[in-house]
Short mmCIF file of C-alpha atoms in Angstrom, two decimals:
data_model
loop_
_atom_site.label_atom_id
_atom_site.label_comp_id
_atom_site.label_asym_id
_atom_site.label_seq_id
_atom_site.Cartn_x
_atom_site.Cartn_y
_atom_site.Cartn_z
CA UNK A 1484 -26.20 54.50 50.20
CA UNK A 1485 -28.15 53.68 46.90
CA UNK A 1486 -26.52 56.17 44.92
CA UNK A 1487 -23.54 54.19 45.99
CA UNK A 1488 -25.44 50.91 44.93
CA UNK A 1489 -26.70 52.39 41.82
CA UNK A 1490 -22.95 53.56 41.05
CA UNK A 1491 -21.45 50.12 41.89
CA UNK A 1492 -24.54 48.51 39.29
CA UNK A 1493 -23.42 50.80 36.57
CA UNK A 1494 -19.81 50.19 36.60
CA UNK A 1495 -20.23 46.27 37.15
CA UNK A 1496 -22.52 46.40 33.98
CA UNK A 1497 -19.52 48.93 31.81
CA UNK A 1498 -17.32 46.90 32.50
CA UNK A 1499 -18.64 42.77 32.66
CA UNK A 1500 -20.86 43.46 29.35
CA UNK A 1501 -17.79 43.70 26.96
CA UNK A 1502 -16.19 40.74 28.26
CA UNK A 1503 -19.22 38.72 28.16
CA UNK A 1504 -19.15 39.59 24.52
CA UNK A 1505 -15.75 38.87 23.96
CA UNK A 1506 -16.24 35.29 25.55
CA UNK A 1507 -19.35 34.25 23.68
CA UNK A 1508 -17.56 35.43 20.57
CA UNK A 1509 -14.60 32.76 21.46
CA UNK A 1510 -17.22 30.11 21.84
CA UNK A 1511 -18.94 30.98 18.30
CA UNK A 1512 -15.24 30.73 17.06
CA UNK A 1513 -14.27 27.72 18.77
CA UNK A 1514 -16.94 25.85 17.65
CA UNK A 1515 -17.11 26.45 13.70
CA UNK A 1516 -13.70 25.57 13.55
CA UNK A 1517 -14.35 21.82 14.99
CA UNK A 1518 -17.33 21.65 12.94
CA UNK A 1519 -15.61 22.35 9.66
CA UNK A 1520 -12.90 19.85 10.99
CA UNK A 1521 -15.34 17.32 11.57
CA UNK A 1522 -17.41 17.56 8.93
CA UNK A 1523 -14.60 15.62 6.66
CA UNK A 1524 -16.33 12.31 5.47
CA UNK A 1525 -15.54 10.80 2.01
CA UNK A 1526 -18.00 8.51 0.04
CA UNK A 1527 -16.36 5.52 -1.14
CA UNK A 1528 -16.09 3.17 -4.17
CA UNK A 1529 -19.06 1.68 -4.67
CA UNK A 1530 -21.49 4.28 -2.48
CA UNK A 1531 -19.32 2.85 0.66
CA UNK A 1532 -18.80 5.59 2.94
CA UNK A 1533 -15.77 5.20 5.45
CA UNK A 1534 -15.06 6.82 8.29
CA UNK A 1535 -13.13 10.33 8.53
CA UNK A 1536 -9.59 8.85 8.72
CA UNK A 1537 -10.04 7.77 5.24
CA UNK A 1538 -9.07 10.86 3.79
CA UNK A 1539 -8.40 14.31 5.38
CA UNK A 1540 -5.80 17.13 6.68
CA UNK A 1541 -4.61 17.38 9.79
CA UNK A 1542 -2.19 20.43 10.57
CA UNK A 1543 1.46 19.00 11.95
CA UNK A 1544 1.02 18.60 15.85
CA UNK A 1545 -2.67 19.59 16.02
CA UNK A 1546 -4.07 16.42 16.68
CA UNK A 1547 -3.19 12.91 18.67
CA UNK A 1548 -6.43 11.10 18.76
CA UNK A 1549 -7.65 7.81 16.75
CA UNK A 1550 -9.59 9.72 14.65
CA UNK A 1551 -6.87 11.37 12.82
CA UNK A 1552 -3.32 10.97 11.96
CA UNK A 1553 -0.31 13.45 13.22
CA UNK A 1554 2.21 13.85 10.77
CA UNK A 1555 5.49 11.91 12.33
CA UNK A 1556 8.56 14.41 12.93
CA UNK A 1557 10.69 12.90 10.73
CA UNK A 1558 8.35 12.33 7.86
CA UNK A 1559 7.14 14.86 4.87
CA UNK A 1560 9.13 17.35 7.29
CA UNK A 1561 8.17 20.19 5.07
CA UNK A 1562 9.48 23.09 7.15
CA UNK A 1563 13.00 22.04 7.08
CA UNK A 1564 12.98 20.82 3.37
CA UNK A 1565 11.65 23.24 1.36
CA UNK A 1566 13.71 22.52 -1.17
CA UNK A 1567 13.29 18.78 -2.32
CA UNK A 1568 11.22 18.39 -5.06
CA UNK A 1569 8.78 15.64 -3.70
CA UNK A 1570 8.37 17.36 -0.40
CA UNK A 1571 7.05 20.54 -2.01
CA UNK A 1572 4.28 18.20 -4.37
CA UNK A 1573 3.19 16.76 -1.51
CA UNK A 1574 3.18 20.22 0.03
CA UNK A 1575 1.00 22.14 -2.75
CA UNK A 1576 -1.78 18.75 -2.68
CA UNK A 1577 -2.16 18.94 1.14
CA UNK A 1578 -2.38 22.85 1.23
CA UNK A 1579 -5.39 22.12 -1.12
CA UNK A 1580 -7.42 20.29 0.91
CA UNK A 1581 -6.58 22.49 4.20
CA UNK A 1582 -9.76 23.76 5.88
CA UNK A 1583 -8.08 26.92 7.35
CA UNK A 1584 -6.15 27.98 4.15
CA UNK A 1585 -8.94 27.65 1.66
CA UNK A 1586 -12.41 27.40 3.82
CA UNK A 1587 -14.53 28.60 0.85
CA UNK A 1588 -12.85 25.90 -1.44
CA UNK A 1589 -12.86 23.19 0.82
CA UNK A 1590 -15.92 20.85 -0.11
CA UNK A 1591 -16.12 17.62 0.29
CA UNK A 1592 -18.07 14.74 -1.28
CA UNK A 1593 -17.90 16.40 -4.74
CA UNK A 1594 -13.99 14.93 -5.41
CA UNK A 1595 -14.05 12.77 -8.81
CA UNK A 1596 -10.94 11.41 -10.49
CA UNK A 1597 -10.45 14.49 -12.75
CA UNK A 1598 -10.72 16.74 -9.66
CA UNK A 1599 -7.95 14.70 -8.26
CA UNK A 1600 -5.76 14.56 -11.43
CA UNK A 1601 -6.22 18.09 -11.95
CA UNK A 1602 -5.08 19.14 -8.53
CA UNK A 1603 -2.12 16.79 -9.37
CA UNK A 1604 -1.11 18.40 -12.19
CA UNK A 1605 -1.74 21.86 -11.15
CA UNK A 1606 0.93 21.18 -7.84
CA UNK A 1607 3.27 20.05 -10.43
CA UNK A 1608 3.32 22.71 -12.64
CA UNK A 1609 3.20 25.19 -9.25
CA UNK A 1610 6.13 23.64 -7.64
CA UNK A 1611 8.35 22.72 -11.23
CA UNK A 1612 8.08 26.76 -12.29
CA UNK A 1613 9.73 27.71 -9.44
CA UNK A 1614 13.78 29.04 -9.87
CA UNK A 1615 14.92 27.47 -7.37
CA UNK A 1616 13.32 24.32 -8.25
CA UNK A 1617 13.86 24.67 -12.11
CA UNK A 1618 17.44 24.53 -11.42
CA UNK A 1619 17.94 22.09 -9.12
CA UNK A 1620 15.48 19.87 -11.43
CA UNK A 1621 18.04 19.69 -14.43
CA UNK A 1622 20.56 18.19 -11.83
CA UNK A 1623 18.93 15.18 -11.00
CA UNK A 1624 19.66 11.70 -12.28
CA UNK A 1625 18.26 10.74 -15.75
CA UNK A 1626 16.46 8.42 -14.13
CA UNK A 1627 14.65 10.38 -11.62
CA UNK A 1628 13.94 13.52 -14.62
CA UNK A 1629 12.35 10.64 -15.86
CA UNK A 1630 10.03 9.73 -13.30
CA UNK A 1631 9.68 13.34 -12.74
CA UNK A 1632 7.97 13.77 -16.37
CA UNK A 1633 5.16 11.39 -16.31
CA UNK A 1634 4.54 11.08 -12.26
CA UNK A 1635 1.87 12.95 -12.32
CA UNK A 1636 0.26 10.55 -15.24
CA UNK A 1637 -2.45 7.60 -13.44
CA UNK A 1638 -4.32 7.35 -16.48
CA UNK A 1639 -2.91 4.51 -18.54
CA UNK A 1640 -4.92 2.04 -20.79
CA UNK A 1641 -5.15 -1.56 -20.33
CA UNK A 1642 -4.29 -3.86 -22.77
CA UNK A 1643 -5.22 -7.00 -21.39
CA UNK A 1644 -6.95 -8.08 -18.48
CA UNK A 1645 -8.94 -11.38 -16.79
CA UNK A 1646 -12.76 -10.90 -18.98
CA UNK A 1647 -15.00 -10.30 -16.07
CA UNK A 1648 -13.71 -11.79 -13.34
CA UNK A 1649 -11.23 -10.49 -10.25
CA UNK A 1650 -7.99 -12.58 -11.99
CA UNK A 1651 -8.01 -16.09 -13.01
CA UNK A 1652 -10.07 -18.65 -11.05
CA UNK A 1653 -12.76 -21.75 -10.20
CA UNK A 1654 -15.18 -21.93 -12.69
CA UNK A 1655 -17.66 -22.13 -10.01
CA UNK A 1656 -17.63 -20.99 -6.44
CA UNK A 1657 -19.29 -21.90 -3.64
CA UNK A 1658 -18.05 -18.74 -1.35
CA UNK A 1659 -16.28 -15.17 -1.88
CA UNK A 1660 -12.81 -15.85 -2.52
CA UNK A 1661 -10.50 -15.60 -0.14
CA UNK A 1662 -7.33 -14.51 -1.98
CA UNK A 1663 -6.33 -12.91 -4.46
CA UNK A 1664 -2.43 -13.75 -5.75
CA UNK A 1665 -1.36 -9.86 -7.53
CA UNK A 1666 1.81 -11.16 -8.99
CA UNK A 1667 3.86 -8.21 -10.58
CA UNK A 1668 6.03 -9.41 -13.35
CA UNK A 1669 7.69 -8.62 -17.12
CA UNK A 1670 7.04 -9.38 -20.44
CA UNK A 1671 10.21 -11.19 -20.48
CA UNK A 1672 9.89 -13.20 -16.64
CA UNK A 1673 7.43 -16.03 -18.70
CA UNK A 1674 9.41 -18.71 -17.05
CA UNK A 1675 8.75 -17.08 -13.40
CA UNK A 1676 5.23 -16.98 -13.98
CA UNK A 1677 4.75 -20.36 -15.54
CA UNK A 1678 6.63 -22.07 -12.33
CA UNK A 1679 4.20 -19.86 -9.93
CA UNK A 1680 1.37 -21.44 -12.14
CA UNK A 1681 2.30 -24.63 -11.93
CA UNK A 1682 3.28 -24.83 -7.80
CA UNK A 1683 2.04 -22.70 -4.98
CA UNK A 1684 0.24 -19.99 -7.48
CA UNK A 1685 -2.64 -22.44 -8.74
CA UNK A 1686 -5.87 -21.05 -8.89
CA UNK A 1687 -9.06 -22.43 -7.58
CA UNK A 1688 -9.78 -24.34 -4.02
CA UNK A 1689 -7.13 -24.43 -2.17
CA UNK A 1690 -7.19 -26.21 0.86
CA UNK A 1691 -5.12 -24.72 4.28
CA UNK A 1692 -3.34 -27.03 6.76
CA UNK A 1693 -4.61 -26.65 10.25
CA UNK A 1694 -2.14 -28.03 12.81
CA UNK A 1695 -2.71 -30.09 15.62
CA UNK A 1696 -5.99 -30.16 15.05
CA UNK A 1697 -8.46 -32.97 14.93
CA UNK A 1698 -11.71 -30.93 13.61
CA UNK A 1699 -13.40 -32.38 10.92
CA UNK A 1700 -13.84 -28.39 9.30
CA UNK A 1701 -13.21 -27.83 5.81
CA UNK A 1702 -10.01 -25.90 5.98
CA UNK A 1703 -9.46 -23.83 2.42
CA UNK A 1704 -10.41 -21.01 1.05
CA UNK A 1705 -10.98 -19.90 -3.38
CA UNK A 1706 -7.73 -18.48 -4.85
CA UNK A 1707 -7.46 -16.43 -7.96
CA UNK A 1708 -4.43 -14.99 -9.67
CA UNK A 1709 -3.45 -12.54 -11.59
CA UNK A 1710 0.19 -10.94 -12.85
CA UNK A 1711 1.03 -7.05 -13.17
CA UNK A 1712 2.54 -6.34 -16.27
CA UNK A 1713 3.83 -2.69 -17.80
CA UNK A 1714 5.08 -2.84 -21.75
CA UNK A 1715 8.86 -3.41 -22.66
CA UNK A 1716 9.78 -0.75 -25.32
CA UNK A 1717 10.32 -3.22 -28.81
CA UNK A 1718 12.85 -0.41 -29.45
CA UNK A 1719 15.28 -0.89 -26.53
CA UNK A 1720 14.47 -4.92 -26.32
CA UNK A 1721 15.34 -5.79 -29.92
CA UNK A 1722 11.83 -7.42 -30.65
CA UNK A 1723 8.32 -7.19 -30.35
CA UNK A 1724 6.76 -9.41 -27.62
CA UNK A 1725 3.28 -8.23 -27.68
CA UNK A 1726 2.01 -11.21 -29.66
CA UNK A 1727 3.16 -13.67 -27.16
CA UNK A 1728 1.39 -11.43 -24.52
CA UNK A 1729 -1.75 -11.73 -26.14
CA UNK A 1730 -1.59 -15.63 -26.65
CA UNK A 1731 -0.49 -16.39 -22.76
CA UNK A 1732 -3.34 -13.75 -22.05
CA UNK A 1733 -5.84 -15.55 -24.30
CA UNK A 1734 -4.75 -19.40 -22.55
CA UNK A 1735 -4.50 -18.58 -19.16
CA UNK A 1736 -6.47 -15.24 -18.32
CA UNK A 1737 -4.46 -13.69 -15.84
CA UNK A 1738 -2.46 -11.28 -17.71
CA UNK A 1739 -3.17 -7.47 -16.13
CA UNK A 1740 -1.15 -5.34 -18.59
CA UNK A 1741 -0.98 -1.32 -19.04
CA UNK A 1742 0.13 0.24 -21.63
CA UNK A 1743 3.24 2.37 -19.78
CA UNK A 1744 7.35 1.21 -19.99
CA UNK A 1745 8.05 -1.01 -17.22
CA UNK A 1746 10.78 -0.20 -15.19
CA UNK A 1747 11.83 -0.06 -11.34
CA UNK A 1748 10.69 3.32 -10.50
CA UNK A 1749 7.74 2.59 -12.24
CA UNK A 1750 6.70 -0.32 -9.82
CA UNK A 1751 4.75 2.39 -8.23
CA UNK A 1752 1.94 2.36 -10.99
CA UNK A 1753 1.67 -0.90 -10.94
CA UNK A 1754 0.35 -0.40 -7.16
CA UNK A 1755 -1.59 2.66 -7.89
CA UNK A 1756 -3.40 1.48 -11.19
CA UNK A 1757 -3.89 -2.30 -9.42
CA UNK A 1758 -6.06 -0.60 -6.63
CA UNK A 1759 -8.22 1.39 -8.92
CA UNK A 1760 -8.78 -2.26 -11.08
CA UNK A 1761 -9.43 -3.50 -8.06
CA UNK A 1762 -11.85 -2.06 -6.30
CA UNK A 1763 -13.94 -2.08 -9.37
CA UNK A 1764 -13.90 -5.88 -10.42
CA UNK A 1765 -12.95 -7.18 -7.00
CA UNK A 1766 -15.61 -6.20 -4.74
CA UNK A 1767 -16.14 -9.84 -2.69
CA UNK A 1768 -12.17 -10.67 -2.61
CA UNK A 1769 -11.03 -10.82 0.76
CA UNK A 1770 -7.36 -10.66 1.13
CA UNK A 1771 -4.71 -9.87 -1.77
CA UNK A 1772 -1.04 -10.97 -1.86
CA UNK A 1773 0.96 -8.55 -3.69
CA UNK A 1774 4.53 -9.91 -4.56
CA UNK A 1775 7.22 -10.24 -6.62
CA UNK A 1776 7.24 -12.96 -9.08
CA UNK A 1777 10.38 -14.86 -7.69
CA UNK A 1778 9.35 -15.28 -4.37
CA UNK A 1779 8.02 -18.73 -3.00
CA UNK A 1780 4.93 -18.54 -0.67
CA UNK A 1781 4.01 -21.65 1.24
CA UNK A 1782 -0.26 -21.05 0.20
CA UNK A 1783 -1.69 -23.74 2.53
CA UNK A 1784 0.07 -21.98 5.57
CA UNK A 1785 -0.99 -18.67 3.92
CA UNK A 1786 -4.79 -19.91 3.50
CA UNK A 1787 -4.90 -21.17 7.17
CA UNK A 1788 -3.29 -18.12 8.49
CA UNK A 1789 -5.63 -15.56 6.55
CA UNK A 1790 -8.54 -17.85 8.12
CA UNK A 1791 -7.55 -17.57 11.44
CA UNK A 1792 -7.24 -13.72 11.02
CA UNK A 1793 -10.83 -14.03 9.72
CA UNK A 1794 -11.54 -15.31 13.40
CA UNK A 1795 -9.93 -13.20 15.51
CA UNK A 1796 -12.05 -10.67 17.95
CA UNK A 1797 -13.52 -7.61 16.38
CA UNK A 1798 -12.00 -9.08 12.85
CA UNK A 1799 -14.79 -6.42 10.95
CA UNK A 1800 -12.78 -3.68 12.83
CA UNK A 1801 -9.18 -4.50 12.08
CA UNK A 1802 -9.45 -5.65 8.44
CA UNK A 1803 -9.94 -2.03 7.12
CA UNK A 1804 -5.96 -1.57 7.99
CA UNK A 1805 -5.24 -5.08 7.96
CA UNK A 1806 -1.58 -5.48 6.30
CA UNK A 1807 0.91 -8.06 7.31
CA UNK A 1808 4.26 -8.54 6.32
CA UNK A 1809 8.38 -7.77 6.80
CA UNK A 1810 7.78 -4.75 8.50
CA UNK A 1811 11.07 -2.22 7.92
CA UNK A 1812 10.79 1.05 10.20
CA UNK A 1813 12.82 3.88 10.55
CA UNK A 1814 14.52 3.45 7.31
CA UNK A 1815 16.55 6.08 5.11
CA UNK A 1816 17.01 7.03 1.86
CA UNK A 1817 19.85 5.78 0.16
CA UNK A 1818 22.32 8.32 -1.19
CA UNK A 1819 24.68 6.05 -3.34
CA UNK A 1820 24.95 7.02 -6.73
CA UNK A 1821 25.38 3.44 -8.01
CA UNK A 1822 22.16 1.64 -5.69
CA UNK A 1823 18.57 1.52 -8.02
CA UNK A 1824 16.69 2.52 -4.69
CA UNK A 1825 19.17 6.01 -5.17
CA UNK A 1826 16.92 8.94 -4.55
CA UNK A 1827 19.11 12.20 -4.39
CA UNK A 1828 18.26 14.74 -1.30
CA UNK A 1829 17.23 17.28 -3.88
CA UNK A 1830 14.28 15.18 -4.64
CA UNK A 1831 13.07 13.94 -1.67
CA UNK A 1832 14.37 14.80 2.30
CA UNK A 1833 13.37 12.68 5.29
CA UNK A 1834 13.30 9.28 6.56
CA UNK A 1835 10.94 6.63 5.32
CA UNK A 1836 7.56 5.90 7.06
CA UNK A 1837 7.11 2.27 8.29
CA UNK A 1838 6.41 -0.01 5.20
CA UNK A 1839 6.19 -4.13 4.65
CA UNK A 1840 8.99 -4.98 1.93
CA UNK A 1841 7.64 -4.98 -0.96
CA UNK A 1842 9.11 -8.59 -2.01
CA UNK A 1843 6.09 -9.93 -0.35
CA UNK A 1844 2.81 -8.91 1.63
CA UNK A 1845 -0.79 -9.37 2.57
CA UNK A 1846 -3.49 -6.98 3.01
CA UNK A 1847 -7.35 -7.05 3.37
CA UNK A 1848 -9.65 -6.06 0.47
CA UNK A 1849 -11.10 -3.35 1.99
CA UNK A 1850 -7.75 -1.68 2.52
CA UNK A 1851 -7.03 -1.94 -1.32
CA UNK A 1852 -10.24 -0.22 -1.71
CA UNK A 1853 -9.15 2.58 0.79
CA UNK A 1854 -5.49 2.27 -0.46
CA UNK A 1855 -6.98 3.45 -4.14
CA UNK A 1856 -9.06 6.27 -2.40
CA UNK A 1857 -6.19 8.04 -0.86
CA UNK A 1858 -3.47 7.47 -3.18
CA UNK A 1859 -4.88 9.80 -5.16
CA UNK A 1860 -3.94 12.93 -2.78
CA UNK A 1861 -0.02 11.43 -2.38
CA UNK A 1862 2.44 12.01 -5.33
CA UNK A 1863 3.93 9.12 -6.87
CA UNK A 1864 7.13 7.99 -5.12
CA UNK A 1865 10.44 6.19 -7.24
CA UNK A 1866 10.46 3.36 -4.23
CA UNK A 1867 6.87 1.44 -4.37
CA UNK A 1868 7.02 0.08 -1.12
CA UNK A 1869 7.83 2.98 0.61
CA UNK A 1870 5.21 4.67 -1.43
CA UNK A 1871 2.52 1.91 -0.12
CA UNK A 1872 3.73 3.02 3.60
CA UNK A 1873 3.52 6.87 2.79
CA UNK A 1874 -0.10 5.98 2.07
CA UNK A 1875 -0.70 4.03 5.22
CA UNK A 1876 0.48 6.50 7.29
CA UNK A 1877 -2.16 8.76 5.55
CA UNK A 1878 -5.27 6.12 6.47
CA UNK A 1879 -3.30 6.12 10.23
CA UNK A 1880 -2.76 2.43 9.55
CA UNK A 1881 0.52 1.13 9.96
CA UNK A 1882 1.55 -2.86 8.81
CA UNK A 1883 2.23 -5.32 11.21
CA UNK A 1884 5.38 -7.55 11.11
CA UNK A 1885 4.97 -11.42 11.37
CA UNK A 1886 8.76 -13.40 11.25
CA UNK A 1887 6.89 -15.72 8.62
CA UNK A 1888 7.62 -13.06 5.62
CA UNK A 1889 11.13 -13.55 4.85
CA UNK A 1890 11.67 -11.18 2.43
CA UNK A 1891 15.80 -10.85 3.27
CA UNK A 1892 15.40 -14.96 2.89
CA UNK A 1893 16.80 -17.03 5.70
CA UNK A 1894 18.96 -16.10 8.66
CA UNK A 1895 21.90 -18.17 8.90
CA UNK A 1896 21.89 -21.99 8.35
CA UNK A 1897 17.77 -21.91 9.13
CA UNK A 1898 17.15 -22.70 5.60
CA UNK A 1899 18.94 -26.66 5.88
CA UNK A 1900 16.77 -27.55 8.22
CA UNK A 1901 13.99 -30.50 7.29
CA UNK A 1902 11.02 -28.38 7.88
CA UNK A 1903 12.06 -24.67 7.24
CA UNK A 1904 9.90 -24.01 4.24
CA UNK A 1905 6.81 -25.73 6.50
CA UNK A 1906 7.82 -22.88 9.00
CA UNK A 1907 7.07 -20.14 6.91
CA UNK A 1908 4.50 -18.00 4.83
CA UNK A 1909 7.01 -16.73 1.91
CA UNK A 1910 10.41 -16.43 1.14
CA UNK A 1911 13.03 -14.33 -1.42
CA UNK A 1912 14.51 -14.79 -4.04
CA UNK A 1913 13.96 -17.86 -5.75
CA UNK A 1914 14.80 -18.99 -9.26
CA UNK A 1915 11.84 -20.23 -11.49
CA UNK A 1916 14.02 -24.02 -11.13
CA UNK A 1917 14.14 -23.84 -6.82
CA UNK A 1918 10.83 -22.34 -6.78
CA UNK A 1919 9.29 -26.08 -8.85
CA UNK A 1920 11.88 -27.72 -6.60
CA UNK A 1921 10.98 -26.65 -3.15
CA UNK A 1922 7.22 -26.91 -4.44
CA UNK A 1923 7.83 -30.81 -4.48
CA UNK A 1924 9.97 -30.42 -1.45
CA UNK A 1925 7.50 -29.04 0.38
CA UNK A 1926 4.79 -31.71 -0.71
CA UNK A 1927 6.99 -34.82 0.12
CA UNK A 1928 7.65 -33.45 3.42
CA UNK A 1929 4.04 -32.65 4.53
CA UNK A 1930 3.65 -35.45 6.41
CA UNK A 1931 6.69 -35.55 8.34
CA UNK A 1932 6.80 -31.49 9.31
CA UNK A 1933 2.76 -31.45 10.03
CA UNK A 1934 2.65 -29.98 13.08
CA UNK A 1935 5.92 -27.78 12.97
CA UNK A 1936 4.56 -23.92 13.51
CA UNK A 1937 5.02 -20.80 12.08
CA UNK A 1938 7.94 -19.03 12.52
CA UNK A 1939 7.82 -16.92 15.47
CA UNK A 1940 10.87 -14.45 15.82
CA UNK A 1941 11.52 -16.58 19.44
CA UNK A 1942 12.84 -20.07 18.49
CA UNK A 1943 14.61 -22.02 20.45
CA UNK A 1944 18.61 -23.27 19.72
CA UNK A 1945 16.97 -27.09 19.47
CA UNK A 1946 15.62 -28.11 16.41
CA UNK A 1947 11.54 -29.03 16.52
CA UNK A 1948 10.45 -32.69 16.66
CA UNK A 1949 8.61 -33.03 13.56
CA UNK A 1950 5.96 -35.35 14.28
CA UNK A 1951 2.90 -37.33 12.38
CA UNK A 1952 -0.90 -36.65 12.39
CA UNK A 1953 -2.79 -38.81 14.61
#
């Protein structure tokens, strides 16, 4: 009976031992593979360090927690579109930073701006040598070989820019400033920016409008301005405008010009080279509107709705992905020839990510600042508001739609109503002349539309009773 025992013992021990190994080996495994996922924090501008959805790789279906962001089916679908030219960029830059694929290689905390334009480069040489690629390249528009040559380019000078301060403003404030109006422009739009000047684009203390209320608070918040500006080529134009630059730069200090040819498809580094400006002169600036400069925006409504937002529960929490605007989702490329948003399948494949139009929108400081960081591990895009989204989706952040942005203007005969540009935050297009006419519109009207609200998305078929302060 205990050789029988002793038998039993010795096979138990032959045959558990190995696959006691074999498990403890899977745990080892298992859990250096979360801790080199985990370990993925970024330092940011200014010694900030924010959290791990800042910037990092996730593999496609891995992960569906807060702390990181799945790629979206029909987004960057890489698999099925090999062969567009953007998708394989993007491709080469997030094999890069892929824990799994290069473990030795993958440090973090050591990236500097050369690192990232080096990596940029080097995916764009990669993915341009290729045959199949080389071919296809010489097929595509003019306009996109164009924007193909210098997209992997961030490094443009400034020619002029506000001396010292985060855009033009109060000589002396009292508080941070709440705003900051990012107006991008053209040489040539002097009358557009001169009307924005002059009406709802004044910088300074601005006071909000607070409705229905009968608190004696001070209701306002500091404003300061300034316009995004590339270079027309004197070549092309006919004449030299540079001169007249310098002099409007010189009077009225908001004048934020590089030294690259503005065009549509490069609206894009206007965005990209704006964040990196920003974050280092900016650092107290609360909220920045970023629009075109023939849009009107209604800035007392604006101020009192960024100050409510500064109010809200866990506000701290939610302004690191705070954007608010006309939210388009699900959009896709268009494929007509003859349309400036035309970007050829060739180039890029895929629908659109979620993006606010790019007429008019509102985001927090802090997201600039984190907008800057990871913009530089996306390629350039033609479309700059669907490149602002492509980056969002990155910082799993996603812009939230308010029926106050009306970037498509008015729906049907809304806009002949007494009080419809007291119901709004911004509206476009508008013409340097209606923009100084609704301004005074809107002022000679405050009384009677005071406690009309925002739009909504839910009105009513009845008009609203305007009615008078008490």
């Amino acid at each position: 009976m205990a050789r029988c025992h002793c038998r039993l013992r010795r096979v138990l021990i032959c045959v558990c031992t190995p696959c006691i190994i074999l498990a403890l080996l899977c745990v080892y495994v298992t859990v250096m593979v979360f801790t080199t996922l985990n370990n993925t924090a970024t330092p940011g501008a200014g010694g900030q360090v924010y959290t791990r959805d800042t910037a990092h790789f996730v593999a496609p279906g891995t992960c569906n927690n807060e702390s990181f962001a799945p790629y979206p089916k029909t987004f960057w679908g890489f698999h099925t579109h090999k062969d567009a030219f953007w998708n394989q960029l993007q491709l080469s830059i997030d094999r890069s930073f892929n824990p799994i694929l290069r473990p030795k290689s993958f440090k973090r905390g050591h990236e500097t701006s050369t690192f990232y334009g080096s990596l940029l480069r080097q995916s764009f040489s990669e993915v341009k040598d290729m045959n199949s690629t080389s071919k296809k390249f010489k097929n595509l528009p003019q306009q996109i070989q164009d924007f193909v040559n210098h997209m992997h380019k961030r490094d443009y000078p400034i020619l002029h820019q506000p001396v010292g301060v985060c855009g033009a403003g109060a000589k002396v404030e009292k508080k941070p400033p709440l705003l900051l109006l990012a107006i991008k422009t053209t040489e040539l739009n002097f009358k557009n920016r001169q009307a924005i000047r002059k009406t709802w684009g004044q910088a300074g203390w601005i006071a909000g409008r607070k409705r229905n209320s009968s608190s004696a608070e001070e209701s306002g918040g500091y404003v300061r301005r300034v316009f995004l500006l590339g270079k027309e080529d004197p070549e092309e134009l006919g004449v030299d405008v540079s001169k007249l630059i310098q002099m409007e730069s010189e009077q009225y200090g908001d004048i934020l010009q590089w030294d690259f040819k503005d065009t549509f498809f490069n609206l894009t580094l206007k965005d990209v080279l704006f964040w990196s400006w920003f974050s280092r002169f900016c650092h107290q600036t609360q909220f920045v509107f970023k629009g075109d400069d023939d849009v009107f925006v209604n800035i007392p409504n604006m101020i009192t709705f960024l100050e409510d937002q500064l109010k809200m529960p866990q506000a701290n929490k939610t302004m690191k992905e705070f954007m608010v605007g006309e939210v388009i989702g699900a959009a896709i490329p268009s494929r007509a020839n003859q349309s400036k948003y035309f970007i050829p399948d060739s180039f890029y494949k895929g629908l659109y990510p979620m993006y606010a139009g790019g007429g008019g929108v509102v985001y927090s400081g802090l997201l600039a600042k984190r907008l800057h960081i990871i913009s530089k591990r996306v390629h350039l895009f033609p479309i700059d508001d669907v490149y602002v989204g492509m980056c969002m989706v990155r910082l799993n952040a996603y812009p939230v739609h308010h029926p106050a942005f009306l970037t498509f203007d008015f729906p049907g005969k809304e806009e002949r109503e007494t009080c419809a540009y007291h119901r709004i935050l911004l509206v476009h297009k508008r013409s340097p002349k209606q923009v100084v006419s609704l301004w005074a519109t809107v002022k000679n009207t405050q009384t009677q539309c005071w406690s009309v609200p925002l739009r909504d998305g839910n009105r009513q078929k009845s008009k609203p009773k305007p009615t008078v302060p008490q």
